[in-house]
Structures are given as C-alpha cells and as structure tokens.
Amino acid sequence: MILDLGCGIKKYPGSIGIDRNPNTAADVICDLDRPPYPFRDSSFEQIRGIHVIEHVSDIMATMKELHRLARPGGLIVLVTPHYTDFSSFCDPTHRWHLTSFSFRHFSMDNHGGYAYYTDQKLKERRVHVRLLALWRWLGFEFLVNHSRRFRLFWEHYLCSVVRGKVITFELEVLK
C-alpha cells in the first residue's frame, strides 16, 4: 500500500490520501501536525510526501511517525524546494527551508555526528537535486547528483550562485 501524505487535490494513483483539508482528494482527514495518524504500524510499502515536509510544524516528529507507518525496507519519498529557490520563501506556509543533507540525522553511517537526535533510522537510497535551467544545461546538475562530495562542496560554497530548485529524497526505512 502507498500513503500519499498531504495529497491535496492530486492524489497519487492507487494510494490512500491523507490531508487535513476536507476540500482535497483525501481518503482520510487528519492533521499531519498531530500524530499518531490513524493507521497501524508498518502498514505502508511506500509513503509519498510531495511538497509537504516543509509545511509541518515538527519535522522530527513527522519523520518518527512516517518511520512507524512504513514497513521494514519501505520507501519514504519526499520532495521539497531547495532553500535557495525562490519558491522556498515565497509561500508563507513554508516553515522549513531544507538542503540536500537535511535528512542525514536519520542515517546509520552518514549522520554527520547528529545520530543522537532520533532512534528512527533511514538509509538514503537517492537524493536528487534539480537546479535552475541554466545550471542544468551547463552540466552542474549532473555533477551535483553524481558525486556526494561535489554536492557537499556545492551546498557549502556554490549554491547561493548556482541555485537549487527542488530536492527529491528517497529514504529506505530500517527497523
């Protein structure tokens, strides 16, 4: 089963949609800022949060709940604006402005020294950063996405000039 977190009006085909707004395609009306969500532990093979994680009040609590809902080996797919993109700041409902390393706290081995924040563990299967068109055409997007080391260099030194657009995280649930 697939859970579409904050599905809005464009629910992912074949999924169970959850949203707090009753004017959406949601199958279940639920405030995402008030876990637990009304599902049993390990219910979903995949959880999709497309332009949702930047809206929640507590990312750590939300990720804990998503970890609870996903099956062992399940996939959490999150899409969010990169913090250097204009859209990250132009929506007044965005509470968080994220980088391509924002979910490393959940990693078993690449946590950057921050593993003590949570007991929930995730394996980073894929992180893909979409850049603005000019930089994509010049090949920067390829470099950012094909070398973790270059992506770190880009995040530290270049992203204020070579701006990001959207980040897609694919995170495997470890239990």
Backbone as numpy.savetxt, mean C-alpha at the origin, in Angstrom:
# Nx Ny Nz CAx CAy CAz Cx Cy Cz
-10.52 -15.95 -1.92 -11.35 -14.77 -1.92 -10.48 -13.53 -1.92
-11.02 -12.47 -2.49 -10.32 -11.19 -2.59 -11.13 -10.14 -1.84
-10.45 -9.34 -1.03 -11.07 -8.23 -0.33 -10.61 -6.93 -1.00
-11.57 -6.11 -1.40 -11.27 -4.81 -1.98 -11.51 -3.76 -0.90
-10.43 -3.32 -0.29 -10.46 -2.39 0.83 -10.72 -0.98 0.33
-11.77 -0.35 0.82 -12.11 1.00 0.36 -12.45 1.00 -1.12
-13.33 0.08 -1.51 -13.59 -0.21 -2.93 -14.15 0.97 -3.71
-14.83 1.89 -3.06 -15.43 3.01 -3.79 -16.48 2.52 -4.77
-16.59 3.21 -5.91 -17.61 2.84 -6.90 -17.08 1.87 -7.94
-15.78 1.58 -7.91 -15.17 0.67 -8.89 -14.59 -0.55 -8.19
-15.46 -1.37 -7.66 -15.03 -2.57 -6.94 -14.31 -3.53 -7.88
-13.24 -4.14 -7.38 -12.46 -5.10 -8.16 -13.35 -6.30 -8.49
-13.38 -6.73 -9.75 -14.26 -7.84 -10.16 -14.03 -9.11 -9.34
-15.11 -9.69 -8.86 -15.06 -10.94 -8.11 -14.65 -10.79 -6.66
-14.51 -9.58 -6.20 -14.06 -9.36 -4.82 -15.23 -9.03 -3.90
-14.94 -9.04 -2.61 -15.85 -8.51 -1.61 -15.39 -7.09 -1.34
-16.24 -6.13 -1.57 -15.90 -4.73 -1.37 -16.26 -4.26 0.02
-15.37 -3.50 0.62 -15.61 -2.93 1.94 -15.32 -1.44 1.86
-16.24 -0.64 2.38 -16.08 0.82 2.35 -16.96 1.39 3.45
-16.64 2.58 3.91 -17.49 3.21 4.92 -18.62 4.02 4.31
-18.54 4.27 3.03 -19.54 5.10 2.34 -20.62 4.20 1.74
-21.87 4.36 2.13 -22.95 3.52 1.60 -23.28 3.81 0.13
-22.76 4.90 -0.42 -23.01 5.24 -1.83 -21.94 4.66 -2.75
-21.35 3.55 -2.37 -20.31 2.89 -3.16 -20.80 1.51 -3.58
-19.92 0.76 -4.20 -20.23 -0.62 -4.61 -19.92 -1.62 -3.50
-19.75 -1.15 -2.29 -19.36 -2.01 -1.16 -20.42 -3.06 -0.85
-19.93 -4.26 -0.57 -20.79 -5.34 -0.08 -20.95 -5.23 1.44
-19.94 -4.66 2.08 -19.92 -4.52 3.53 -19.60 -3.06 3.86
-20.44 -2.43 4.66 -20.19 -1.06 5.09 -19.46 -1.13 6.43
-18.29 -0.53 6.46 -17.44 -0.63 7.63 -16.46 0.54 7.63
-16.24 1.14 8.78 -15.26 2.21 8.92 -13.87 1.58 9.03
-13.02 1.84 8.07 -11.69 1.23 8.04 -10.81 1.69 9.19
-11.18 2.77 9.84 -10.42 3.26 10.99 -10.86 2.62 12.30
-11.80 1.65 12.22 -12.29 0.99 13.43 -12.21 -0.54 13.31
-10.97 -1.07 13.31 -10.86 -2.53 13.32 -11.38 -3.08 14.64
-11.76 -4.34 14.69 -11.62 -5.34 13.63 -12.73 -5.24 12.58
-12.38 -5.59 11.37 -13.37 -5.64 10.29 -14.16 -6.94 10.44
-15.37 -6.98 9.92 -16.26 -8.12 10.19 -15.98 -9.38 9.35
-14.76 -9.88 9.45 -14.37 -11.10 8.74 -13.52 -11.95 9.68
-13.54 -13.27 9.44 -12.74 -14.19 10.24 -11.26 -14.08 9.89
-10.41 -14.50 10.80 -8.96 -14.55 10.57 -8.66 -15.38 9.32
-7.64 -14.98 8.60 -7.12 -15.73 7.44 -8.19 -16.03 6.40
-9.08 -15.10 6.13 -10.18 -15.30 5.19 -9.83 -15.03 3.73
-8.78 -14.25 3.46 -8.56 -13.76 2.10 -7.21 -14.16 1.53
-7.25 -14.56 0.26 -6.03 -14.87 -0.48 -5.34 -13.58 -0.91
-6.15 -12.56 -1.16 -5.61 -11.28 -1.61 -6.44 -10.15 -1.00
-5.73 -9.10 -0.61 -6.38 -7.88 -0.13 -5.83 -6.73 -0.96
-6.75 -5.97 -1.55 -6.36 -4.86 -2.43 -6.81 -3.55 -1.80
-5.88 -2.62 -1.70 -6.18 -1.29 -1.20 -5.65 -0.27 -2.20
-6.49 0.13 -3.13 -6.07 1.03 -4.21 -6.44 2.47 -3.82
-5.42 3.24 -3.55 -5.57 4.63 -3.11 -6.45 4.73 -1.87
-6.08 3.91 -0.86 -6.80 3.86 0.40 -5.87 4.09 1.59
-4.69 3.49 1.59 -3.83 3.49 2.77 -3.44 4.90 3.20
-3.39 5.83 2.27 -3.03 7.21 2.61 -4.16 7.95 3.32
-5.35 7.33 3.38 -6.52 7.94 4.01 -6.77 7.46 5.44
-6.24 6.31 5.83 -6.55 5.75 7.15 -5.88 6.55 8.25
-6.46 6.48 9.44 -5.91 7.28 10.55 -4.66 6.65 11.16
-4.54 5.32 11.09 -3.41 4.63 11.72 -2.94 3.50 10.80
-1.87 3.74 10.09 -1.37 2.74 9.14 -0.96 1.45 9.85
-0.32 1.56 10.99 0.13 0.36 11.70 -1.06 -0.50 12.13
-2.11 0.11 12.64 -3.31 -0.65 13.04 -3.99 -1.26 11.82
-4.04 -0.53 10.72 -4.65 -1.05 9.50 -3.86 -2.23 8.97
-2.54 -2.13 8.95 -1.72 -3.23 8.46 -1.83 -4.46 9.37
-1.96 -4.23 10.66 -2.17 -5.34 11.60 -3.47 -6.07 11.26
-4.51 -5.29 10.96 -5.80 -5.89 10.62 -5.74 -6.62 9.28
-5.06 -6.05 8.30 -4.93 -6.72 7.00 -4.14 -8.02 7.15
-3.12 -8.00 7.98 -2.34 -9.21 8.26 -3.23 -10.28 8.88
-4.10 -9.89 9.79 -5.03 -10.83 10.43 -5.97 -11.45 9.41
-6.46 -10.64 8.48 -7.46 -11.10 7.51 -6.87 -11.96 6.39
-5.60 -11.78 6.09 -4.98 -12.52 4.97 -4.53 -13.91 5.41
-4.63 -14.83 4.46 -4.13 -16.18 4.70 -2.60 -16.18 4.71
-1.99 -17.17 5.34 -0.53 -17.28 5.24 -0.13 -17.39 3.77
0.81 -16.60 3.35 1.22 -16.58 1.95 0.33 -15.72 1.08
-0.72 -15.14 1.66 -1.62 -14.26 0.91 -0.92 -12.98 0.49
-1.57 -12.24 -0.37 -0.97 -11.06 -0.96 -1.76 -9.81 -0.57
-1.04 -8.80 -0.11 -1.63 -7.48 0.13 -1.08 -6.56 -0.95
-1.98 -5.98 -1.74 -1.59 -5.06 -2.82 -2.07 -3.67 -2.42
-1.13 -2.76 -2.30 -1.45 -1.38 -1.94 -0.92 -0.44 -3.02
-1.74 0.51 -3.42 -1.34 1.53 -4.38 -1.58 2.87 -3.70
-0.58 3.75 -3.78 -0.66 5.05 -3.13 0.18 6.06 -3.90
-0.16 7.33 -3.82 0.71 8.33 -4.46 2.08 8.36 -3.78
3.13 8.59 -4.56 4.45 8.86 -3.98 4.39 10.25 -3.38
5.08 10.46 -2.29 4.95 11.74 -1.59 5.42 12.95 -2.42
6.19 12.74 -3.47 6.64 13.86 -4.30 5.64 14.23 -5.38
4.56 13.45 -5.52 3.57 13.76 -6.54 2.58 14.81 -6.01
2.17 15.68 -6.88 1.22 16.73 -6.54 -0.05 16.14 -5.92
-0.51 15.01 -6.43 -1.76 14.42 -5.93 -1.67 13.97 -4.48
-0.46 13.73 -3.99 -0.31 13.33 -2.60 -0.77 14.44 -1.66
-0.58 15.69 -2.06 -0.90 16.82 -1.19 -2.16 17.58 -1.60
-2.68 17.36 -2.79 -3.83 18.16 -3.21 -5.16 17.62 -2.69
-5.19 16.40 -2.19 -6.40 15.82 -1.62 -6.37 16.05 -0.11
-7.27 16.85 0.44 -7.23 17.14 1.87 -7.58 15.94 2.76
-8.03 14.83 2.17 -8.32 13.65 2.98 -7.10 12.72 3.09
-6.00 13.05 2.42 -4.77 12.26 2.55 -4.11 12.60 3.88
-3.92 11.59 4.70 -3.28 11.78 6.01 -1.80 11.44 5.98
-1.39 10.62 5.00 -0.02 10.12 4.94 0.56 10.36 3.55
1.85 10.62 3.51 2.59 10.85 2.27 3.76 9.88 2.31
3.71 8.86 1.46 4.56 7.68 1.60 5.66 7.60 0.56
6.70 6.84 0.91 7.81 6.56 0.01 7.78 5.08 -0.36
8.67 4.69 -1.24 8.73 3.28 -1.64 9.32 2.39 -0.55
9.79 2.98 0.53 10.32 2.21 1.66 9.42 2.28 2.90
8.24 2.83 2.78 7.37 3.05 3.93 6.90 1.78 4.63
6.89 0.64 3.95 6.39 -0.59 4.57 7.51 -1.53 4.99
8.74 -1.04 5.01 9.86 -1.91 5.38 9.81 -2.32 6.85
9.07 -1.59 7.68 8.95 -1.95 9.10 8.41 -3.36 9.28
7.69 -3.87 8.31 7.05 -5.18 8.41 7.94 -6.31 7.87
9.10 -5.97 7.36 9.98 -6.95 6.73 10.74 -7.76 7.78
11.02 -9.01 7.44 11.81 -9.86 8.32 13.28 -9.47 8.29
13.77 -9.05 7.13 15.21 -8.82 6.99 15.59 -7.41 6.52
14.72 -6.71 5.84 15.06 -5.38 5.32 14.30 -4.28 6.05
14.15 -4.40 7.35 13.31 -3.49 8.12 14.01 -2.18 8.49
15.28 -2.03 8.17 15.99 -0.79 8.45 16.14 -0.51 9.94
16.08 -1.54 10.77 16.20 -1.36 12.21 14.90 -1.04 12.92
13.78 -1.14 12.21 12.49 -0.77 12.80 11.55 -1.95 13.00
12.06 -3.14 13.08 11.22 -4.34 13.21 10.46 -4.39 14.53
10.89 -3.63 15.50 10.25 -3.67 16.82 8.89 -2.97 16.86
8.50 -2.30 15.78 7.21 -1.61 15.74 6.02 -2.56 15.66
6.23 -3.77 15.16 5.10 -4.66 14.93 5.54 -6.12 14.95
4.61 -6.99 15.31 4.84 -8.44 15.24 4.40 -9.00 13.90
3.61 -8.24 13.14 3.13 -8.70 11.84 4.28 -8.60 10.84
4.50 -9.69 10.11 5.61 -9.72 9.16 5.10 -9.92 7.74
5.71 -9.20 6.84 5.37 -9.24 5.42 6.65 -9.35 4.61
6.56 -10.03 3.49 7.70 -10.12 2.58 7.39 -9.25 1.37
8.30 -8.35 1.09 8.13 -7.46 -0.05 8.35 -8.27 -1.34
7.27 -8.60 -2.00 7.37 -9.33 -3.27 7.77 -8.40 -4.41
7.17 -7.20 -4.39 7.42 -6.26 -5.48 7.06 -4.86 -5.01
7.89 -3.91 -5.37 7.58 -2.50 -5.20 7.84 -1.87 -6.56
6.82 -1.21 -7.09 6.97 -0.56 -8.40 6.61 0.90 -8.26
7.54 1.76 -8.66 7.32 3.20 -8.62 7.09 3.68 -10.03
5.99 4.36 -10.22 5.71 4.99 -11.51 6.17 6.43 -11.39
6.95 6.87 -12.36 7.46 8.24 -12.36 6.66 9.09 -13.33
6.84 10.39 -13.24 6.22 11.29 -14.21 6.73 10.94 -15.60
5.92 11.19 -16.61 6.17 10.74 -17.98 7.57 11.08 -18.50
8.03 12.29 -18.32 9.35 12.69 -18.83 10.43 11.77 -18.31
10.41 11.48 -17.01 11.44 10.64 -16.41 11.29 9.19 -16.81
10.07 8.77 -17.06 9.83 7.41 -17.55 10.45 7.26 -18.93
10.21 8.25 -19.79 10.74 8.20 -21.17 12.27 8.26 -21.19
12.86 8.91 -20.20 14.32 9.01 -20.15 14.97 7.80 -19.47
14.18 6.86 -19.03 14.72 5.62 -18.48 14.90 5.59 -16.97
14.58 6.68 -16.26 14.74 6.68 -14.81 13.84 5.67 -14.13
12.62 5.49 -14.64 11.69 4.55 -14.01 12.26 3.14 -14.04
12.87 2.77 -15.14 13.50 1.45 -15.23 14.57 1.29 -14.16
15.43 2.28 -14.01 16.51 2.22 -13.02 15.96 2.13 -11.59
14.96 2.94 -11.29 14.37 2.96 -9.95 13.76 1.61 -9.61
13.16 0.95 -10.58 12.45 -0.30 -10.32 13.28 -1.56 -10.49
14.47 -1.44 -11.02 15.28 -2.65 -11.24 16.51 -2.72 -10.36
16.65 -1.78 -9.45 17.75 -1.83 -8.51 17.30 -1.19 -7.19
17.20 -2.01 -6.17 16.81 -1.50 -4.85 17.80 -0.44 -4.38
19.06 -0.65 -4.70 20.10 0.31 -4.31 19.90 1.65 -5.02
19.57 1.60 -6.31 19.33 2.84 -7.04 18.04 3.51 -6.54
17.04 2.70 -6.22 15.80 3.26 -5.70 16.05 3.99 -4.38
16.89 3.44 -3.52 17.25 4.11 -2.27 17.99 5.42 -2.56
18.94 5.40 -3.49 19.66 6.61 -3.90 18.68 7.65 -4.44
17.75 7.19 -5.28 16.75 8.09 -5.84 15.90 8.71 -4.73
15.40 7.88 -3.79 14.57 8.39 -2.68 15.33 9.41 -1.84
16.62 9.17 -1.62 17.41 10.06 -0.76 17.82 11.36 -1.45
18.20 11.28 -2.73 18.85 12.42 -3.36 18.18 12.99 -4.60
17.38 12.21 -5.30 16.88 12.65 -6.61 15.39 12.87 -6.70
14.62 12.31 -5.79 13.16 12.29 -5.99 12.51 13.67 -5.91
13.17 14.66 -5.37 12.58 15.99 -5.38 12.68 16.64 -6.75
13.55 16.13 -7.60 13.67 16.61 -8.99 13.04 15.61 -9.95
13.44 14.35 -9.83 12.89 13.26 -10.64 11.74 12.69 -9.82
10.59 13.34 -9.92 9.48 13.06 -9.02 8.76 11.75 -9.33
8.30 11.11 -8.25 7.49 9.92 -8.37 6.04 10.27 -8.61
5.28 9.29 -9.07 3.85 9.47 -9.30 3.06 8.55 -8.37
3.19 7.25 -8.57 2.41 6.27 -7.82 3.31 5.10 -7.43
3.07 4.56 -6.25 3.81 3.36 -5.78 2.83 2.22 -5.65
3.23 1.05 -6.16 2.46 -0.18 -5.97 3.30 -1.13 -5.11
2.73 -1.56 -3.99 3.37 -2.52 -3.11 2.66 -3.85 -3.24
3.41 -4.92 -3.40 2.87 -6.27 -3.32 3.59 -6.95 -2.16
2.85 -7.24 -1.10 3.41 -7.74 0.14 2.83 -9.11 0.48
3.70 -10.08 0.66 3.27 -11.43 1.02 3.14 -11.54 2.54
2.05 -12.12 2.99 1.78 -12.25 4.42 2.51 -13.46 4.97
3.32 -13.24 6.01 4.03 -14.30 6.69 3.38 -14.54 8.05
3.00 -15.80 8.30 2.38 -16.15 9.60 3.04 -17.40 10.12
